């Protein structure tokens, strides 16, 4: 099954007899917008979203609290499952996730649902900017609320994690030696030239630089599968080699796992990523363009 969906395909699906559940997962890595105020995905959703979409909070429902396991460790499965059921997700219903366009947050929702057993999840290619259909805003008055579409029926999805799709720190270090470990952050962070968030710059020894930004075109849409296969192939990635991905905190790396899936290549995710790796000063750090 294709793991991405175009805006026109989504419009057709929403008119079908089996419309997908829509998850609005707008989120930004930056702590503050240009106005100086922190980005508020919930407010962005309230001001306008694809009709029928339900807002999902990445920081609270798609991750646990920050700590030694990273900035966005795996969510408590009870919390995640409850959020998905609240949104109307059932085991037999298709799901489409979208965000503000960069694709990272939507990919995190996609990855979590796939990892926990949902068989039919896709990401809106290009995110909300690609959608040219109508938007709806949250009601501001009681009368408007009464006229709105009813909340989605409670879903029945119960997350059941798969084995082998998640890497811990030791597993990531081992994979960098035995297979291919991709670092999805910007090249400057990989090389250790800058580090705006974590205490130490650089990369896991043996990891290869593969910035997430190179997975998409200028419009934020995924490059064709053949181009992605060629891109990853230059890094030694094939279906016969075990592949893992990490980033800063397991969000943009989910986008890279999605890109690899588009290319037909399965990959594991190191959820803790660099934020977990650098929480232990005993772990080795490589700097510069050389993987080692």
mmCIF file of C-alpha atoms in Angstrom:
data_model
loop_
_atom_site.group_PDB
_atom_site.id
_atom_site.type_symbol
_atom_site.label_atom_id
_atom_site.label_comp_id
_atom_site.label_asym_id
_atom_site.label_seq_id
_atom_site.Cartn_x
_atom_site.Cartn_y
_atom_site.Cartn_z
ATOM 1 C CA UNK A 1 0.000 0.000 0.000
ATOM 2 C CA UNK A 2 1.219 3.496 -0.799
ATOM 3 C CA UNK A 3 2.126 5.300 2.427
ATOM 4 C CA UNK A 4 1.502 8.816 1.098
ATOM 5 C CA UNK A 5 -1.616 10.332 -0.423
ATOM 6 C CA UNK A 6 -2.016 13.393 -2.636
ATOM 7 C CA UNK A 7 -4.499 16.152 -1.853
ATOM 8 C CA UNK A 8 -6.703 15.172 -4.803
ATOM 9 C CA UNK A 9 -6.676 11.525 -3.737
ATOM 10 C CA UNK A 10 -7.606 12.572 -0.209
ATOM 11 C CA UNK A 11 -10.519 14.655 -1.493
ATOM 12 C CA UNK A 12 -11.818 11.617 -3.388
ATOM 13 C CA UNK A 13 -11.330 9.376 -0.351
ATOM 14 C CA UNK A 14 -13.285 11.744 1.880
ATOM 15 C CA UNK A 15 -16.234 11.508 -0.533
ATOM 16 C CA UNK A 16 -16.098 7.722 -0.636
ATOM 17 C CA UNK A 17 -18.178 5.205 1.305
ATOM 18 C CA UNK A 18 -15.172 4.508 3.533
ATOM 19 C CA UNK A 19 -13.604 7.886 4.324
ATOM 20 C CA UNK A 20 -10.394 7.964 6.328
ATOM 21 C CA UNK A 21 -9.984 9.292 9.838
ATOM 22 C CA UNK A 22 -8.066 12.572 9.595
ATOM 23 C CA UNK A 23 -5.386 13.487 12.136
ATOM 24 C CA UNK A 24 -4.152 17.097 12.275
ATOM 25 C CA UNK A 25 -0.678 16.917 13.840
ATOM 26 C CA UNK A 26 0.586 20.473 13.422
ATOM 27 C CA UNK A 27 3.772 21.044 15.401
ATOM 28 C CA UNK A 28 7.043 22.916 15.075
ATOM 29 C CA UNK A 29 10.505 22.179 16.374
ATOM 30 C CA UNK A 30 11.230 25.840 17.059
ATOM 31 C CA UNK A 31 10.248 27.005 20.528
ATOM 32 C CA UNK A 32 8.955 30.342 19.303
ATOM 33 C CA UNK A 33 7.394 31.734 16.149
ATOM 34 C CA UNK A 34 8.490 35.008 14.510
ATOM 35 C CA UNK A 35 6.093 36.851 16.811
ATOM 36 C CA UNK A 36 8.081 35.674 19.807
ATOM 37 C CA UNK A 37 5.278 33.400 20.981
ATOM 38 C CA UNK A 38 5.668 29.602 21.071
ATOM 39 C CA UNK A 39 4.001 27.813 18.183
ATOM 40 C CA UNK A 40 0.543 26.602 19.190
ATOM 41 C CA UNK A 41 -0.609 23.713 17.011
ATOM 42 C CA UNK A 42 -3.948 23.559 18.794
ATOM 43 C CA UNK A 43 -4.627 27.217 17.962
ATOM 44 C CA UNK A 44 -3.565 26.666 14.345
ATOM 45 C CA UNK A 45 -6.017 23.770 14.142
ATOM 46 C CA UNK A 46 -8.802 25.884 15.657
ATOM 47 C CA UNK A 47 -8.281 28.650 13.108
ATOM 48 C CA UNK A 48 -8.698 26.286 10.162
ATOM 49 C CA UNK A 49 -8.352 22.582 9.416
ATOM 50 C CA UNK A 50 -9.497 20.026 6.862
ATOM 51 C CA UNK A 51 -13.163 19.296 7.603
ATOM 52 C CA UNK A 52 -13.549 16.379 9.983
ATOM 53 C CA UNK A 53 -9.926 16.344 11.142
ATOM 54 C CA UNK A 54 -9.127 15.845 14.829
ATOM 55 C CA UNK A 55 -6.159 17.569 16.444
ATOM 56 C CA UNK A 56 -3.439 15.354 17.937
ATOM 57 C CA UNK A 57 -0.822 16.845 20.266
ATOM 58 C CA UNK A 58 2.618 15.500 19.368
ATOM 59 C CA UNK A 59 4.291 16.496 22.630
ATOM 60 C CA UNK A 60 1.567 15.021 24.862
ATOM 61 C CA UNK A 61 0.006 12.193 22.861
ATOM 62 C CA UNK A 62 2.730 11.028 20.466
ATOM 63 C CA UNK A 63 5.560 11.224 23.011
ATOM 64 C CA UNK A 64 6.262 10.952 26.709
ATOM 65 C CA UNK A 65 7.768 13.744 28.794
ATOM 66 C CA UNK A 66 11.377 14.690 27.975
ATOM 67 C CA UNK A 67 14.061 13.023 30.062
ATOM 68 C CA UNK A 68 17.086 10.723 29.864
ATOM 69 C CA UNK A 69 15.427 8.798 26.995
ATOM 70 C CA UNK A 70 15.324 11.937 24.848
ATOM 71 C CA UNK A 71 13.125 14.926 24.094
ATOM 72 C CA UNK A 72 10.380 12.849 22.466
ATOM 73 C CA UNK A 73 10.545 9.327 23.901
ATOM 74 C CA UNK A 74 7.907 6.759 23.053
ATOM 75 C CA UNK A 75 4.471 7.675 24.389
ATOM 76 C CA UNK A 76 2.732 5.736 27.092
ATOM 77 C CA UNK A 77 0.716 3.264 25.033
ATOM 78 C CA UNK A 78 -2.426 3.828 27.094
ATOM 79 C CA UNK A 79 -2.215 7.574 26.427
ATOM 80 C CA UNK A 80 -1.484 7.049 22.732
ATOM 81 C CA UNK A 81 -4.245 4.474 22.325
ATOM 82 C CA UNK A 82 -6.784 6.711 24.067
ATOM 83 C CA UNK A 83 -5.836 9.629 21.790
ATOM 84 C CA UNK A 84 -6.262 7.504 18.692
ATOM 85 C CA UNK A 85 -9.627 6.135 19.825
ATOM 86 C CA UNK A 86 -10.787 9.672 20.678
ATOM 87 C CA UNK A 87 -9.925 10.661 17.112
ATOM 88 C CA UNK A 88 -12.074 7.798 15.802
ATOM 89 C CA UNK A 89 -9.281 5.406 14.844
ATOM 90 C CA UNK A 90 -10.338 1.779 14.613
ATOM 91 C CA UNK A 91 -8.363 -1.202 13.418
ATOM 92 C CA UNK A 92 -10.429 -1.400 10.236
ATOM 93 C CA UNK A 93 -10.579 2.300 9.312
ATOM 94 C CA UNK A 94 -8.061 4.024 7.035
ATOM 95 C CA UNK A 95 -6.149 6.925 8.587
ATOM 96 C CA UNK A 96 -4.518 9.980 7.016
ATOM 97 C CA UNK A 97 -2.224 12.265 9.025
ATOM 98 C CA UNK A 98 -1.174 15.740 7.978
ATOM 99 C CA UNK A 99 0.706 18.691 9.452
ATOM 100 C CA UNK A 100 1.681 22.196 8.434
ATOM 101 C CA UNK A 101 3.723 20.999 5.479
ATOM 102 C CA UNK A 102 7.153 19.907 6.656
ATOM 103 C CA UNK A 103 5.859 16.378 7.200
ATOM 104 C CA UNK A 104 7.809 15.490 10.341
ATOM 105 C CA UNK A 105 4.905 15.463 12.803
ATOM 106 C CA UNK A 106 2.556 13.643 10.440
ATOM 107 C CA UNK A 107 5.271 11.045 9.862
ATOM 108 C CA UNK A 108 5.624 10.561 13.622
ATOM 109 C CA UNK A 109 1.892 9.759 13.839
ATOM 110 C CA UNK A 110 2.189 7.464 10.809
ATOM 111 C CA UNK A 111 5.154 5.629 12.298
ATOM 112 C CA UNK A 112 3.542 5.150 15.706
ATOM 113 C CA UNK A 113 0.342 3.770 14.196
ATOM 114 C CA UNK A 114 2.246 1.431 11.895
ATOM 115 C CA UNK A 115 4.555 0.318 14.722
ATOM 116 C CA UNK A 116 1.571 -0.454 16.934
ATOM 117 C CA UNK A 117 -0.245 -2.498 14.331
ATOM 118 C CA UNK A 118 -2.532 -0.284 12.271
ATOM 119 C CA UNK A 119 -2.562 -1.632 8.693
ATOM 120 C CA UNK A 120 -3.801 1.397 6.741
ATOM 121 C CA UNK A 121 -2.096 4.725 7.499
ATOM 122 C CA UNK A 122 -0.932 7.381 5.068
ATOM 123 C CA UNK A 123 0.532 10.888 5.193
ATOM 124 C CA UNK A 124 -0.845 13.781 3.151
ATOM 125 C CA UNK A 125 1.967 14.598 0.727
ATOM 126 C CA UNK A 126 2.864 18.262 1.117
ATOM 127 C CA UNK A 127 0.713 18.667 4.213
ATOM 128 C CA UNK A 128 -1.967 21.294 4.675
ATOM 129 C CA UNK A 129 -0.422 23.720 2.113
ATOM 130 C CA UNK A 130 -1.128 21.102 -0.584
ATOM 131 C CA UNK A 131 -4.827 21.005 0.303
ATOM 132 C CA UNK A 132 -6.902 23.288 -1.943
ATOM 133 C CA UNK A 133 -10.282 22.259 -0.584
ATOM 134 C CA UNK A 134 -12.324 24.018 2.084
ATOM 135 C CA UNK A 135 -11.208 24.449 5.679
ATOM 136 C CA UNK A 136 -13.332 24.611 8.786
ATOM 137 C CA UNK A 137 -12.657 26.502 11.995
ATOM 138 C CA UNK A 138 -13.707 25.670 15.512
ATOM 139 C CA UNK A 139 -16.999 27.167 16.651
ATOM 140 C CA UNK A 140 -16.764 30.390 18.631
ATOM 141 C CA UNK A 141 -20.364 30.494 19.802
ATOM 142 C CA UNK A 142 -22.763 27.945 21.242
ATOM 143 C CA UNK A 143 -25.041 28.217 18.214
ATOM 144 C CA UNK A 144 -22.148 27.525 15.867
ATOM 145 C CA UNK A 145 -21.128 24.542 17.970
ATOM 146 C CA UNK A 146 -24.607 23.038 17.670
ATOM 147 C CA UNK A 147 -24.491 23.414 13.896
ATOM 148 C CA UNK A 148 -21.120 21.726 13.572
ATOM 149 C CA UNK A 149 -20.593 18.123 12.565
ATOM 150 C CA UNK A 150 -20.694 15.763 15.523
ATOM 151 C CA UNK A 151 -17.427 14.561 17.003
ATOM 152 C CA UNK A 152 -16.146 11.322 15.476
ATOM 153 C CA UNK A 153 -17.425 8.105 16.966
ATOM 154 C CA UNK A 154 -15.073 6.497 19.448
ATOM 155 C CA UNK A 155 -12.632 4.149 17.730
ATOM 156 C CA UNK A 156 -11.542 0.707 18.898
ATOM 157 C CA UNK A 157 -7.823 0.767 18.050
ATOM 158 C CA UNK A 158 -5.609 -0.919 20.664
ATOM 159 C CA UNK A 159 -1.865 -0.410 20.062
ATOM 160 C CA UNK A 160 0.222 -3.572 19.916
ATOM 161 C CA UNK A 161 3.909 -2.769 19.262
ATOM 162 C CA UNK A 162 5.830 -4.775 16.692
ATOM 163 C CA UNK A 163 9.218 -6.256 17.450
ATOM 164 C CA UNK A 164 12.346 -5.112 15.677
ATOM 165 C CA UNK A 165 11.156 -1.703 14.471
ATOM 166 C CA UNK A 166 12.654 0.292 17.360
ATOM 167 C CA UNK A 167 16.327 0.796 18.186
ATOM 168 C CA UNK A 168 17.806 1.730 21.543
ATOM 169 C CA UNK A 169 21.219 3.383 21.973
ATOM 170 C CA UNK A 170 23.116 0.097 21.973
ATOM 171 C CA UNK A 171 21.182 -1.150 18.960
ATOM 172 C CA UNK A 172 21.900 2.046 17.021
ATOM 173 C CA UNK A 173 25.615 1.807 17.800
ATOM 174 C CA UNK A 174 25.681 -1.825 16.679
ATOM 175 C CA UNK A 175 23.764 -1.091 13.480
ATOM 176 C CA UNK A 176 26.241 1.638 12.558
ATOM 177 C CA UNK A 177 28.845 -1.158 12.400
ATOM 178 C CA UNK A 178 26.804 -4.030 10.958
ATOM 179 C CA UNK A 179 24.391 -2.244 8.620
ATOM 180 C CA UNK A 180 23.531 1.358 7.740
ATOM 181 C CA UNK A 181 22.609 3.993 10.324
ATOM 182 C CA UNK A 182 21.346 7.256 8.815
ATOM 183 C CA UNK A 183 21.473 10.626 10.575
ATOM 184 C CA UNK A 184 18.472 12.653 9.360
ATOM 185 C CA UNK A 185 19.563 15.997 10.838
ATOM 186 C CA UNK A 186 21.057 18.891 8.882
ATOM 187 C CA UNK A 187 24.620 18.315 7.758
ATOM 188 C CA UNK A 188 26.007 21.067 10.007
ATOM 189 C CA UNK A 189 24.635 19.328 13.078
ATOM 190 C CA UNK A 190 25.955 15.958 11.896
ATOM 191 C CA UNK A 191 29.429 17.434 11.448
ATOM 192 C CA UNK A 192 29.260 19.163 14.824
ATOM 193 C CA UNK A 193 29.648 22.661 13.359
ATOM 194 C CA UNK A 194 26.514 23.869 15.167
ATOM 195 C CA UNK A 195 24.278 22.369 17.819
ATOM 196 C CA UNK A 196 21.331 24.587 18.729
ATOM 197 C CA UNK A 197 19.530 22.151 21.014
ATOM 198 C CA UNK A 198 21.599 19.333 22.461
ATOM 199 C CA UNK A 199 24.682 19.700 24.690
ATOM 200 C CA UNK A 200 27.145 18.170 22.214
ATOM 201 C CA UNK A 201 27.447 18.400 18.432
ATOM 202 C CA UNK A 202 28.471 15.600 16.083
ATOM 203 C CA UNK A 203 27.099 12.166 15.300
ATOM 204 C CA UNK A 204 27.036 8.538 16.368
ATOM 205 C CA UNK A 205 30.288 6.938 15.152
ATOM 206 C CA UNK A 206 29.670 5.111 11.889
ATOM 207 C CA UNK A 207 26.424 6.927 11.061
ATOM 208 C CA UNK A 208 25.993 8.452 7.592
ATOM 209 C CA UNK A 209 24.616 11.941 6.977
ATOM 210 C CA UNK A 210 21.260 11.859 5.160
ATOM 211 C CA UNK A 211 19.331 15.089 5.858
ATOM 212 C CA UNK A 212 15.569 14.739 5.789
ATOM 213 C CA UNK A 213 15.313 17.883 3.659
ATOM 214 C CA UNK A 214 16.732 15.946 0.691
ATOM 215 C CA UNK A 215 13.727 13.590 0.683
ATOM 216 C CA UNK A 216 11.371 16.244 -0.682
ATOM 217 C CA UNK A 217 11.171 18.766 -3.499
ATOM 218 C CA UNK A 218 10.816 22.543 -3.236
ATOM 219 C CA UNK A 219 7.081 22.170 -2.509
ATOM 220 C CA UNK A 220 7.681 19.793 0.377
ATOM 221 C CA UNK A 221 6.381 16.776 -1.534
ATOM 222 C CA UNK A 222 8.265 13.492 -1.537
ATOM 223 C CA UNK A 223 10.554 12.842 -4.445
ATOM 224 C CA UNK A 224 9.550 9.914 -6.699
ATOM 225 C CA UNK A 225 10.321 6.461 -5.359
ATOM 226 C CA UNK A 226 13.026 5.867 -7.977
ATOM 227 C CA UNK A 227 14.838 9.071 -6.971
ATOM 228 C CA UNK A 228 14.651 8.134 -3.312
ATOM 229 C CA UNK A 229 15.983 4.645 -4.022
ATOM 230 C CA UNK A 230 18.884 6.185 -5.929
ATOM 231 C CA UNK A 231 19.557 8.660 -3.129
ATOM 232 C CA UNK A 232 19.646 6.005 -0.439
ATOM 233 C CA UNK A 233 21.465 3.574 -2.707
ATOM 234 C CA UNK A 234 24.398 5.994 -2.880
ATOM 235 C CA UNK A 235 24.615 5.611 0.898
ATOM 236 C CA UNK A 236 24.727 1.820 0.651
ATOM 237 C CA UNK A 237 21.066 1.312 1.504
ATOM 238 C CA UNK A 238 19.347 -1.682 -0.094
ATOM 239 C CA UNK A 239 16.579 -4.035 0.923
ATOM 240 C CA UNK A 240 19.232 -6.603 1.828
ATOM 241 C CA UNK A 241 20.978 -4.394 4.413
ATOM 242 C CA UNK A 242 19.517 -3.591 7.843
ATOM 243 C CA UNK A 243 18.814 0.143 8.063
ATOM 244 C CA UNK A 244 18.135 2.456 10.985
ATOM 245 C CA UNK A 245 17.492 6.184 11.282
ATOM 246 C CA UNK A 246 17.916 8.767 14.013
ATOM 247 C CA UNK A 247 17.673 12.550 14.278
ATOM 248 C CA UNK A 248 17.514 14.919 17.238
ATOM 249 C CA UNK A 249 14.550 13.402 19.040
ATOM 250 C CA UNK A 250 12.870 10.825 16.819
ATOM 251 C CA UNK A 251 10.537 13.141 14.890
ATOM 252 C CA UNK A 252 12.297 14.093 11.652
ATOM 253 C CA UNK A 253 13.790 10.585 11.606
ATOM 254 C CA UNK A 254 10.237 9.227 11.290
ATOM 255 C CA UNK A 255 9.993 11.287 8.097
ATOM 256 C CA UNK A 256 13.141 9.566 6.830
ATOM 257 C CA UNK A 257 11.674 6.147 7.696
ATOM 258 C CA UNK A 258 8.613 7.201 5.682
ATOM 259 C CA UNK A 259 10.798 8.235 2.738
ATOM 260 C CA UNK A 260 12.562 4.881 2.877
ATOM 261 C CA UNK A 261 9.156 3.170 2.892
ATOM 262 C CA UNK A 262 8.192 5.152 -0.228
ATOM 263 C CA UNK A 263 11.394 3.793 -1.775
ATOM 264 C CA UNK A 264 10.422 0.259 -0.770
ATOM 265 C CA UNK A 265 13.022 -0.094 1.971
ATOM 266 C CA UNK A 266 12.052 -0.990 5.568
ATOM 267 C CA UNK A 267 13.940 0.779 8.355
ATOM 268 C CA UNK A 268 14.038 0.872 12.141
ATOM 269 C CA UNK A 269 13.778 4.077 14.168
ATOM 270 C CA UNK A 270 16.085 5.088 17.012
ATOM 271 C CA UNK A 271 13.431 7.013 18.905
ATOM 272 C CA UNK A 272 15.702 8.468 21.579
ATOM 273 C CA UNK A 273 18.048 9.751 18.866
ATOM 274 C CA UNK A 274 20.770 12.330 19.499
ATOM 275 C CA UNK A 275 18.988 13.843 22.512
ATOM 276 C CA UNK A 276 19.174 10.482 24.287
ATOM 277 C CA UNK A 277 22.628 9.585 22.964
ATOM 278 C CA UNK A 278 24.211 12.761 24.342
ATOM 279 C CA UNK A 279 22.488 12.429 27.726
ATOM 280 C CA UNK A 280 25.220 9.940 28.637
ATOM 281 C CA UNK A 281 28.672 11.584 28.416
ATOM 282 C CA UNK A 282 30.286 8.140 28.229
ATOM 283 C CA UNK A 283 28.871 7.529 24.754
ATOM 284 C CA UNK A 284 31.340 8.298 21.943
ATOM 285 C CA UNK A 285 30.788 11.230 19.597
ATOM 286 C CA UNK A 286 32.257 11.683 16.110
ATOM 287 C CA UNK A 287 32.650 15.077 14.439
ATOM 288 C CA UNK A 288 33.374 16.217 10.916
ATOM 289 C CA UNK A 289 32.272 14.688 7.603
ATOM 290 C CA UNK A 290 33.910 11.305 8.252
ATOM 291 C CA UNK A 291 31.395 8.804 9.681
ATOM 292 C CA UNK A 292 33.999 7.521 12.153
#
